[in-house]
Amino acid sequence: AQSVAQPEDQVNVAEGNPLTVKCTYSVSGNPYLFWYVQYPNRGLQFLLKYITGDNLVKGSYGFEAEFNKSQTSFHLKKPSALVSDSALYFCAVRDQGGNNRLAFGKGNQVVVIP
Amino acid sequence: EAGVAQSPRYKIIEKRQSVAFWCNPISGHATLYWYQQILGQGPKLLIQFQNNGVVDDSQLPKDRFSAERLKGVDSTLKIQPAKLEDSAVYLCASSLGPTNEKLFFGSGTQLSVL
């Protein structure tokens, strides 16, 4: 079954510094990979996805993520963090060859310090 | 466009009581999902509908949980009887189709079972 690991509970970063949120995945086939963000008292919002093609995908709000097949990773990055980026970030994976179920990681709390 | 609507926003019940949650997906979205998000964990799929048919309910505790989407639009999730471990946020999401990679989430119903 597909699964995602987000090893860090919380990521603290100073405003203006680069932000990285780590994600590794496990699937039996080829992965579809996603990042979602959850702001307080709001539902999850789609940020970006990797299906195939270029390993570097760009998404909403200046975020990007890099697919690394050999390391089975899909880390989320932003060159310069904003205070408004403080939120809970979820990585998710779906197995292209398996069921359509989307498996989410436990989430990472990002705190951007002014 | 209008988003995914869920009600109620909060619910507090005692164990062994019954509770129901309602979801109205984005207009035109054929696929509807119910997720359970326990504090500190990522969302876990409970059930997935394609129109009014069930696609995946393998992770639904069927002895106490039930869900329906009778007219292929809005949906109801019920718990009867509730247990303490059911305390969680119940998220509804919708997408255009079953393999569509972008899910739209509602704000969720926060359930506390005392």
Short mmCIF file of C-alpha atoms in Angstrom, two decimals:
data_model
loop_
_atom_site.label_atom_id
_atom_site.label_comp_id
_atom_site.label_asym_id
_atom_site.label_seq_id
_atom_site.Cartn_x
_atom_site.Cartn_y
_atom_site.Cartn_z
CA ALA A 1 0.00 0.00 0.00
CA GLN A 2 1.14 3.52 -0.69
CA SER A 3 2.44 5.66 2.18
CA VAL A 4 4.13 8.96 2.88
CA ALA A 5 6.60 9.99 5.58
CA GLN A 6 7.03 13.55 6.72
CA PRO A 7 9.84 13.21 9.25
CA GLU A 8 9.69 16.61 10.90
CA ASP A 9 6.87 17.76 13.15
CA GLN A 10 7.57 21.46 12.85
CA VAL A 11 9.72 23.57 10.58
CA ASN A 12 10.79 27.00 11.82
CA VAL A 13 12.22 29.48 9.36
CA ALA A 14 12.93 33.20 9.43
CA GLU A 15 10.98 35.38 7.02
CA GLY A 16 12.90 35.81 3.79
CA ASN A 17 14.88 32.60 4.23
CA PRO A 18 14.45 29.50 2.06
CA LEU A 19 11.81 27.04 3.21
CA THR A 20 12.01 23.28 2.75
CA VAL A 21 9.46 20.72 3.89
CA LYS A 22 10.56 17.12 3.48
CA CYS A 23 8.57 14.19 2.15
CA THR A 24 9.47 10.62 1.23
CA TYR A 25 7.06 8.12 -0.23
CA SER A 26 6.52 4.43 -0.81
CA VAL A 27 4.49 2.91 -3.64
CA SER A 28 4.60 -0.36 -5.53
CA GLY A 29 4.34 1.30 -8.93
CA ASN A 30 4.92 4.81 -10.23
CA PRO A 31 3.77 7.63 -7.97
CA TYR A 32 1.46 10.56 -8.35
CA LEU A 33 2.66 13.07 -5.74
CA PHE A 34 0.92 16.08 -4.23
CA TRP A 35 1.30 18.84 -1.71
CA TYR A 36 -1.64 20.38 0.10
CA VAL A 37 -1.67 23.25 2.61
CA GLN A 38 -4.07 23.77 5.51
CA TYR A 39 -4.53 27.18 7.07
CA PRO A 40 -6.21 27.46 10.50
CA ASN A 41 -9.93 26.67 10.39
CA ARG A 42 -9.77 26.06 6.67
CA GLY A 43 -9.92 22.97 4.48
CA LEU A 44 -6.88 21.59 2.70
CA GLN A 45 -5.88 23.47 -0.44
CA PHE A 46 -4.07 22.01 -3.41
CA LEU A 47 -0.57 23.43 -3.97
CA LEU A 48 1.04 21.34 -6.68
CA LYS A 49 1.38 17.87 -8.17
CA TYR A 50 3.85 15.62 -9.95
CA ILE A 51 2.46 13.16 -12.47
CA THR A 52 5.19 12.74 -15.05
CA GLY A 53 7.75 14.77 -16.94
CA ASP A 54 9.96 17.49 -15.47
CA ASN A 55 11.13 16.58 -11.99
CA LEU A 56 10.75 20.18 -10.80
CA VAL A 57 7.13 21.23 -10.54
CA LYS A 58 5.89 24.71 -9.76
CA GLY A 59 2.71 25.43 -7.87
CA SER A 60 0.69 28.09 -6.13
CA TYR A 61 2.05 30.93 -3.97
CA GLY A 62 5.63 30.55 -5.25
CA PHE A 63 6.06 26.98 -4.04
CA GLU A 64 7.86 24.29 -5.99
CA ALA A 65 8.75 20.66 -5.38
CA GLU A 66 11.38 18.34 -6.76
CA PHE A 67 10.68 14.70 -7.53
CA ASN A 68 13.68 12.44 -6.88
CA LYS A 69 12.99 8.86 -7.87
CA SER A 70 16.23 7.39 -6.55
CA GLN A 71 15.64 8.90 -3.12
CA THR A 72 11.85 8.43 -3.29
CA SER A 73 11.46 12.03 -2.18
CA PHE A 74 9.26 14.97 -3.08
CA HIS A 75 10.44 17.90 -0.97
CA LEU A 76 8.51 21.17 -1.01
CA LYS A 77 10.51 24.36 -1.37
CA LYS A 78 10.09 28.11 -1.46
CA PRO A 79 13.04 30.43 -2.06
CA SER A 80 11.88 33.17 0.32
CA ALA A 81 9.36 32.41 3.07
CA LEU A 82 6.59 34.82 4.08
CA VAL A 83 4.87 35.05 7.46
CA SER A 84 1.65 34.18 5.64
CA ASP A 85 3.17 30.81 4.67
CA SER A 86 2.75 29.66 8.28
CA ALA A 87 0.40 26.69 8.00
CA LEU A 88 0.19 22.89 8.04
CA TYR A 89 1.61 21.19 4.94
CA PHE A 90 0.63 17.70 3.81
CA CYS A 91 2.38 15.50 1.29
CA ALA A 92 0.27 12.84 -0.44
CA VAL A 93 0.84 9.97 -2.86
CA ARG A 94 -1.26 7.83 -5.14
CA ASP A 95 -0.06 4.66 -6.82
CA GLN A 96 -0.52 5.00 -10.60
CA GLY A 97 -0.93 1.28 -11.01
CA GLY A 98 -3.00 0.60 -7.94
CA ASN A 99 -6.14 1.90 -6.33
CA ASN A 100 -7.03 5.56 -6.61
CA ARG A 101 -6.71 6.13 -2.89
CA LEU A 102 -4.70 9.20 -1.90
CA ALA A 103 -2.48 8.52 1.13
CA PHE A 104 -1.53 11.57 3.19
CA GLY A 105 1.44 12.11 5.47
CA LYS A 106 0.94 13.33 9.02
CA GLY A 107 1.69 16.90 8.07
CA ASN A 108 4.34 19.45 8.96
CA GLN A 109 3.62 22.65 10.84
CA VAL A 110 5.57 25.49 9.25
CA VAL A 111 6.21 28.57 11.38
CA VAL A 112 7.68 31.58 9.63
CA ILE A 113 9.21 33.97 12.14
CA PRO A 114 9.04 37.70 11.31
CA GLU B 1 -17.05 29.18 -7.71
CA ALA B 2 -18.67 27.99 -4.50
CA GLY B 3 -16.54 25.60 -2.49
CA VAL B 4 -17.35 22.37 -0.69
CA ALA B 5 -19.88 23.07 2.04
CA GLN B 6 -19.99 21.08 5.28
CA SER B 7 -22.15 21.28 8.37
CA PRO B 8 -22.13 21.45 11.28
CA ARG B 9 -18.78 23.10 11.93
CA TYR B 10 -18.50 21.66 15.44
CA LYS B 11 -20.29 18.84 17.26
CA ILE B 12 -19.96 17.60 20.81
CA ILE B 13 -21.67 14.36 21.82
CA GLU B 14 -21.39 11.70 24.47
CA LYS B 15 -20.16 8.22 23.67
CA ARG B 16 -22.79 5.83 22.36
CA GLN B 17 -24.79 8.71 20.89
CA SER B 18 -25.38 9.12 17.16
CA VAL B 19 -24.19 11.94 14.93
CA ALA B 20 -24.51 12.91 11.28
CA PHE B 21 -22.47 15.18 9.06
CA TRP B 22 -23.56 16.75 5.80
CA CYS B 23 -21.56 17.69 2.72
CA ASN B 24 -22.45 19.52 -0.48
CA PRO B 25 -19.68 19.20 -3.09
CA ILE B 26 -18.74 21.62 -5.83
CA SER B 27 -21.34 21.63 -8.58
CA GLY B 28 -20.46 19.18 -11.33
CA HIS B 29 -18.00 17.17 -9.28
CA ALA B 30 -18.81 13.51 -9.71
CA THR B 31 -16.48 12.17 -7.04
CA LEU B 32 -17.00 12.78 -3.34
CA TYR B 33 -14.74 11.72 -0.49
CA TRP B 34 -15.05 11.55 3.29
CA TYR B 35 -11.81 11.71 5.25
CA GLN B 36 -11.15 11.36 8.97
CA GLN B 37 -8.35 13.53 10.38
CA ILE B 38 -7.29 12.65 13.90
CA LEU B 39 -5.22 15.27 15.71
CA GLY B 40 -1.56 14.97 14.73
CA GLN B 41 -2.27 12.69 11.77
CA GLY B 42 -2.93 13.15 8.10
CA PRO B 43 -6.39 12.67 6.60
CA LYS B 44 -7.46 9.05 6.18
CA LEU B 45 -9.96 8.10 3.49
CA LEU B 46 -13.18 6.63 4.89
CA ILE B 47 -15.27 6.36 1.75
CA GLN B 48 -15.23 7.49 -1.88
CA PHE B 49 -18.31 7.91 -4.08
CA GLN B 50 -18.48 8.14 -7.84
CA ASN B 51 -21.86 9.79 -8.48
CA ASN B 52 -24.12 7.80 -6.13
CA GLY B 53 -22.06 4.61 -6.14
CA VAL B 54 -19.39 3.56 -3.66
CA VAL B 55 -15.90 3.22 -5.17
CA ASP B 56 -13.85 2.56 -2.04
CA ASP B 57 -15.09 1.97 1.50
CA SER B 58 -12.37 -0.44 2.58
CA GLN B 59 -11.30 1.78 5.48
CA LEU B 60 -14.80 2.58 6.74
CA PRO B 61 -15.65 0.95 10.10
CA LYS B 62 -18.92 -0.41 8.82
CA ASP B 63 -20.16 -1.63 12.19
CA ARG B 64 -20.71 1.99 13.25
CA PHE B 65 -20.12 4.26 10.26
CA SER B 66 -22.39 4.66 7.26
CA ALA B 67 -22.55 7.10 4.38
CA GLU B 68 -24.85 7.78 1.49
CA ARG B 69 -25.03 9.95 -1.58
CA LEU B 70 -28.49 9.11 -2.82
CA LYS B 71 -28.89 11.59 -5.67
CA GLY B 72 -25.22 11.79 -6.59
CA VAL B 73 -24.87 15.29 -5.18
CA ASP B 74 -24.77 15.92 -1.45
CA SER B 75 -23.79 13.28 1.06
CA THR B 76 -24.31 12.34 4.69
CA LEU B 77 -21.88 10.51 6.96
CA LYS B 78 -23.29 8.93 10.12
CA ILE B 79 -21.73 7.43 13.21
CA GLN B 80 -23.89 5.20 15.40
CA PRO B 81 -22.92 4.64 18.16
CA ALA B 82 -19.96 6.96 18.64
CA LYS B 83 -16.83 5.98 20.54
CA LEU B 84 -14.23 8.17 22.21
CA GLU B 85 -11.72 7.34 19.47
CA ASP B 86 -14.03 8.84 16.85
CA SER B 87 -13.07 12.32 18.03
CA ALA B 88 -11.56 13.89 14.92
CA VAL B 89 -12.18 16.34 12.12
CA TYR B 90 -14.30 14.86 9.34
CA LEU B 91 -13.40 16.32 5.99
CA CYS B 92 -15.44 16.16 2.84
CA ALA B 93 -13.75 16.64 -0.53
CA SER B 94 -14.81 16.50 -4.15
CA SER B 95 -13.17 16.24 -7.55
CA LEU B 96 -14.29 16.21 -11.16
CA GLY B 97 -13.62 12.51 -11.51
CA PRO B 98 -12.11 9.50 -9.73
CA THR B 99 -8.68 9.93 -11.25
CA ASN B 100 -8.67 13.69 -11.11
CA GLU B 101 -5.66 14.69 -9.09
CA LYS B 102 -6.99 17.91 -7.62
CA LEU B 103 -9.26 17.52 -4.62
CA PHE B 104 -11.24 20.41 -3.18
CA PHE B 105 -11.82 20.18 0.57
CA GLY B 106 -14.46 21.62 2.84
CA SER B 107 -13.58 23.20 6.19
CA GLY B 108 -14.54 20.05 8.04
CA THR B 109 -16.67 19.10 11.03
CA GLN B 110 -14.81 18.87 14.32
CA LEU B 111 -16.32 16.07 16.41
CA SER B 112 -15.65 15.68 20.11
CA VAL B 113 -16.92 12.51 21.78
CA LEU B 114 -17.01 12.76 25.59
#
